[in-house]
mmCIF file of C-alpha atoms in Angstrom:
data_model
loop_
_atom_site.group_PDB
_atom_site.id
_atom_site.type_symbol
_atom_site.label_atom_id
_atom_site.label_comp_id
_atom_site.label_asym_id
_atom_site.label_seq_id
_atom_site.Cartn_x
_atom_site.Cartn_y
_atom_site.Cartn_z
ATOM 1 C CA MET A 1 205.713 -160.091 37.652
ATOM 2 C CA PRO A 2 203.185 -163.191 37.670
ATOM 3 C CA LEU A 3 201.713 -164.173 34.380
ATOM 4 C CA LYS A 4 198.226 -162.982 34.044
ATOM 5 C CA LEU A 5 195.662 -165.534 32.454
ATOM 6 C CA ARG A 6 192.867 -164.100 30.580
ATOM 7 C CA GLU A 7 189.537 -165.346 29.552
ATOM 8 C CA GLY A 8 189.891 -167.653 26.377
ATOM 9 C CA ASP A 9 193.435 -168.793 27.136
ATOM 10 C CA PRO A 10 194.263 -172.372 27.308
ATOM 11 C CA ALA A 11 194.418 -173.614 30.822
ATOM 12 C CA PRO A 12 198.168 -174.502 31.728
ATOM 13 C CA ASP A 13 198.472 -178.243 32.104
ATOM 14 C CA PHE A 14 199.451 -179.664 35.469
ATOM 15 C CA ARG A 15 199.914 -182.863 37.468
ATOM 16 C CA LEU A 16 200.159 -182.500 41.284
ATOM 17 C CA PRO A 17 200.210 -184.878 44.339
ATOM 18 C CA ARG A 18 196.810 -184.601 46.185
ATOM 19 C CA ASP A 19 195.293 -185.323 49.636
ATOM 20 C CA GLY A 20 194.723 -188.864 50.312
ATOM 21 C CA GLY A 21 197.498 -190.004 47.984
ATOM 22 C CA GLY A 22 197.675 -190.240 44.337
ATOM 23 C CA GLU A 23 197.786 -187.371 41.714
ATOM 24 C CA VAL A 24 195.570 -185.067 39.959
ATOM 25 C CA SER A 25 195.897 -183.575 36.507
ATOM 26 C CA LEU A 26 194.089 -181.234 34.408
ATOM 27 C CA SER A 27 193.244 -184.200 32.038
ATOM 28 C CA ASP A 28 191.302 -185.827 34.810
ATOM 29 C CA PHE A 29 188.755 -183.077 34.153
ATOM 30 C CA ALA A 30 188.633 -183.199 30.375
ATOM 31 C CA GLY A 31 185.288 -182.194 28.905
ATOM 32 C CA ARG A 32 183.964 -180.919 32.429
ATOM 33 C CA LYS A 33 184.059 -177.463 33.990
ATOM 34 C CA LEU A 34 186.656 -177.075 36.624
ATOM 35 C CA VAL A 35 187.081 -174.510 39.473
ATOM 36 C CA LEU A 36 190.558 -174.119 40.591
ATOM 37 C CA TYR A 37 190.983 -172.163 43.718
ATOM 38 C CA PHE A 38 194.277 -171.194 44.956
ATOM 39 C CA TYR A 39 194.621 -170.640 48.608
ATOM 40 C CA PRO A 40 197.672 -169.385 50.744
ATOM 41 C CA LYS A 41 197.888 -171.730 53.637
ATOM 42 C CA ALA A 42 195.849 -174.629 55.066
ATOM 43 C CA ASP A 43 194.096 -174.243 58.336
ATOM 44 C CA THR A 44 194.207 -170.603 58.610
ATOM 45 C CA PRO A 45 191.037 -168.741 59.142
ATOM 46 C CA GLY A 46 190.367 -167.460 55.656
ATOM 47 C CA CYS A 47 191.562 -170.531 53.917
ATOM 48 C CA THR A 48 189.339 -172.689 56.121
ATOM 49 C CA ARG A 49 186.172 -170.473 55.531
ATOM 50 C CA GLU A 50 186.861 -170.673 51.818
ATOM 51 C CA ALA A 51 187.419 -174.583 51.733
ATOM 52 C CA GLN A 52 184.227 -174.956 54.055
ATOM 53 C CA ALA A 53 182.287 -173.004 51.408
ATOM 54 C CA PHE A 54 183.367 -174.922 48.557
ATOM 55 C CA SER A 55 182.785 -178.098 50.367
ATOM 56 C CA ALA A 56 179.298 -177.145 51.475
ATOM 57 C CA ALA A 57 178.398 -176.196 47.796
ATOM 58 C CA LYS A 58 179.999 -179.454 46.248
ATOM 59 C CA ALA A 59 176.626 -180.911 45.391
ATOM 60 C CA ALA A 60 175.310 -177.739 43.708
ATOM 61 C CA PHE A 61 178.742 -177.495 41.654
ATOM 62 C CA ALA A 62 178.231 -181.189 40.651
ATOM 63 C CA LYS A 63 174.743 -180.388 39.440
ATOM 64 C CA ALA A 64 176.220 -177.649 37.380
ATOM 65 C CA LYS A 65 178.764 -180.471 36.016
ATOM 66 C CA THR A 66 181.497 -178.568 37.620
ATOM 67 C CA ASP A 67 184.430 -180.003 39.556
ATOM 68 C CA ILE A 68 186.383 -178.162 42.299
ATOM 69 C CA LEU A 69 190.076 -178.488 43.173
ATOM 70 C CA GLY A 70 191.780 -176.454 45.818
ATOM 71 C CA VAL A 71 195.617 -175.811 45.275
ATOM 72 C CA SER A 72 198.326 -174.584 47.606
ATOM 73 C CA ALA A 73 201.930 -174.891 48.147
ATOM 74 C CA ASP A 74 201.271 -176.893 51.573
ATOM 75 C CA PRO A 75 202.729 -180.416 51.645
ATOM 76 C CA VAL A 76 200.306 -183.148 51.040
ATOM 77 C CA LYS A 77 200.475 -184.261 54.755
ATOM 78 C CA LYS A 78 199.322 -180.668 56.010
ATOM 79 C CA GLN A 79 196.552 -180.875 53.525
ATOM 80 C CA ASP A 80 195.481 -184.391 54.703
ATOM 81 C CA ALA A 81 195.298 -182.991 58.175
ATOM 82 C CA PHE A 82 193.238 -179.945 57.023
ATOM 83 C CA VAL A 83 190.775 -182.229 55.246
ATOM 84 C CA LYS A 84 190.408 -184.352 58.229
ATOM 85 C CA LYS A 85 190.126 -181.507 60.874
ATOM 86 C CA HIS A 86 187.399 -179.721 58.918
ATOM 87 C CA ALA A 87 185.790 -182.709 57.252
ATOM 88 C CA LEU A 88 186.398 -180.958 53.869
ATOM 89 C CA THR A 89 184.716 -182.833 50.858
ATOM 90 C CA ILE A 90 186.904 -181.387 48.018
ATOM 91 C CA PRO A 91 190.150 -182.526 46.729
ATOM 92 C CA LEU A 92 193.179 -180.502 47.592
ATOM 93 C CA ALA A 93 196.425 -180.559 45.417
ATOM 94 C CA SER A 94 199.921 -179.664 46.593
ATOM 95 C CA ASP A 95 202.399 -177.624 44.529
ATOM 96 C CA GLU A 96 205.556 -177.492 46.749
ATOM 97 C CA THR A 97 207.774 -176.689 43.656
ATOM 98 C CA HIS A 98 205.465 -173.753 42.588
ATOM 99 C CA ALA A 99 205.501 -174.637 38.899
ATOM 100 C CA MET A 100 201.722 -174.879 38.476
ATOM 101 C CA LEU A 101 201.218 -171.794 40.756
ATOM 102 C CA GLU A 102 203.429 -169.705 38.546
ATOM 103 C CA ALA A 103 201.894 -171.157 35.421
ATOM 104 C CA TYR A 104 198.632 -169.770 36.797
ATOM 105 C CA GLY A 105 200.273 -166.476 37.816
ATOM 106 C CA VAL A 106 199.211 -166.729 41.496
ATOM 107 C CA TRP A 107 202.686 -167.211 42.985
ATOM 108 C CA GLY A 108 204.490 -164.022 43.568
ATOM 109 C CA GLU A 109 205.758 -161.247 45.803
ATOM 110 C CA LYS A 110 203.379 -160.330 48.761
ATOM 111 C CA SER A 111 203.671 -157.975 51.711
ATOM 112 C CA MET A 112 202.059 -157.958 55.182
ATOM 113 C CA TYR A 113 202.897 -155.829 58.116
ATOM 114 C CA GLY A 114 205.865 -154.327 56.344
ATOM 115 C CA LYS A 115 207.411 -157.760 55.422
ATOM 116 C CA THR A 116 207.867 -158.805 51.858
ATOM 117 C CA PHE A 117 207.696 -162.561 50.939
ATOM 118 C CA MET A 118 206.713 -164.789 48.312
ATOM 119 C CA GLY A 119 203.414 -166.640 48.580
ATOM 120 C CA ILE A 120 200.116 -167.367 46.838
ATOM 121 C CA THR A 121 197.536 -164.752 46.011
ATOM 122 C CA ARG A 122 194.070 -166.023 46.706
ATOM 123 C CA THR A 123 192.682 -166.473 43.214
ATOM 124 C CA THR A 124 190.053 -168.641 41.624
ATOM 125 C CA VAL A 125 190.043 -169.793 38.021
ATOM 126 C CA LEU A 126 187.088 -171.322 36.244
ATOM 127 C CA ILE A 127 188.074 -173.552 33.306
ATOM 128 C CA GLY A 128 185.349 -174.434 30.723
ATOM 129 C CA PRO A 129 184.736 -177.871 29.303
ATOM 130 C CA ASP A 130 186.910 -176.995 26.350
ATOM 131 C CA GLY A 131 190.019 -176.585 28.645
ATOM 132 C CA ARG A 132 190.133 -172.831 28.295
ATOM 133 C CA ILE A 133 189.955 -170.065 31.004
ATOM 134 C CA ALA A 134 186.300 -169.064 31.254
ATOM 135 C CA ARG A 135 186.832 -166.576 34.217
ATOM 136 C CA VAL A 136 189.502 -165.570 36.636
ATOM 137 C CA TRP A 137 188.893 -163.881 40.151
ATOM 138 C CA PRO A 138 191.959 -162.264 41.261
ATOM 139 C CA ALA A 139 192.646 -161.161 44.913
ATOM 140 C CA VAL A 140 189.492 -163.053 46.250
ATOM 141 C CA LYS A 141 187.520 -161.923 49.282
ATOM 142 C CA VAL A 142 186.338 -165.323 50.815
ATOM 143 C CA ASP A 143 182.797 -164.350 51.960
ATOM 144 C CA GLY A 144 180.228 -164.995 49.219
ATOM 145 C CA HIS A 145 182.779 -166.133 46.762
ATOM 146 C CA ALA A 146 181.794 -169.844 46.362
ATOM 147 C CA ASP A 147 178.310 -168.623 45.602
ATOM 148 C CA GLU A 148 179.546 -166.168 42.939
ATOM 149 C CA VAL A 149 181.875 -168.806 41.321
ATOM 150 C CA LEU A 150 178.741 -171.256 41.338
ATOM 151 C CA ALA A 151 176.641 -168.742 39.527
ATOM 152 C CA ALA A 152 179.241 -168.325 36.929
ATOM 153 C CA ALA A 153 179.633 -172.108 36.499
ATOM 154 C CA LYS A 154 175.910 -172.423 35.992
ATOM 155 C CA ALA A 155 175.848 -169.723 33.462
ATOM 156 C CA LEU A 156 178.918 -171.218 31.385
#
C-alpha cells in the first residue's frame, strides 16, 4: 500500500537526475513553492497534454513564485526526447529506482484491461515555501488540472 502524504507533512527529500543533464533536489527550491507533478510515461497522450499545460502556464506559476517539476520513472534520455519533441519548458526528473516515487506514495500496483502492474498514479503535490505539503491531488484528471494547481499556488 503506497504511503499517503497529508497536508502539513514535511515533503520527502530527493535528489534525481534531470533532463538536459545534471541533478535536481528538493533543496534547490528552498524558500519557494514547488509543484511536483508525477506522470506515468513520457510521450503518451495524457502525459503530453499535462506537460504542455504546465509548460504553457510556466510564466503564470513564476509570477506566483512557484516552480514546477515533472517526475516519472522514465530514463533521462527518454525525457530529453519528450522535452525536445513537444518544446516543453519545465524540467523533468527521472526516478528509475522508484525511491522518491515511493516516498511520495505515487508508485504502486495499478490495473488496466485486466492486467495488474506496478506504475505511477498520476498525482500532483504542492509544496509550500516552508518545505511542507500544502496540497495533494491524487488520481489527477489532466484537463484543467494545471489551472487548478495554479489557483492553489496563488492562494498559498
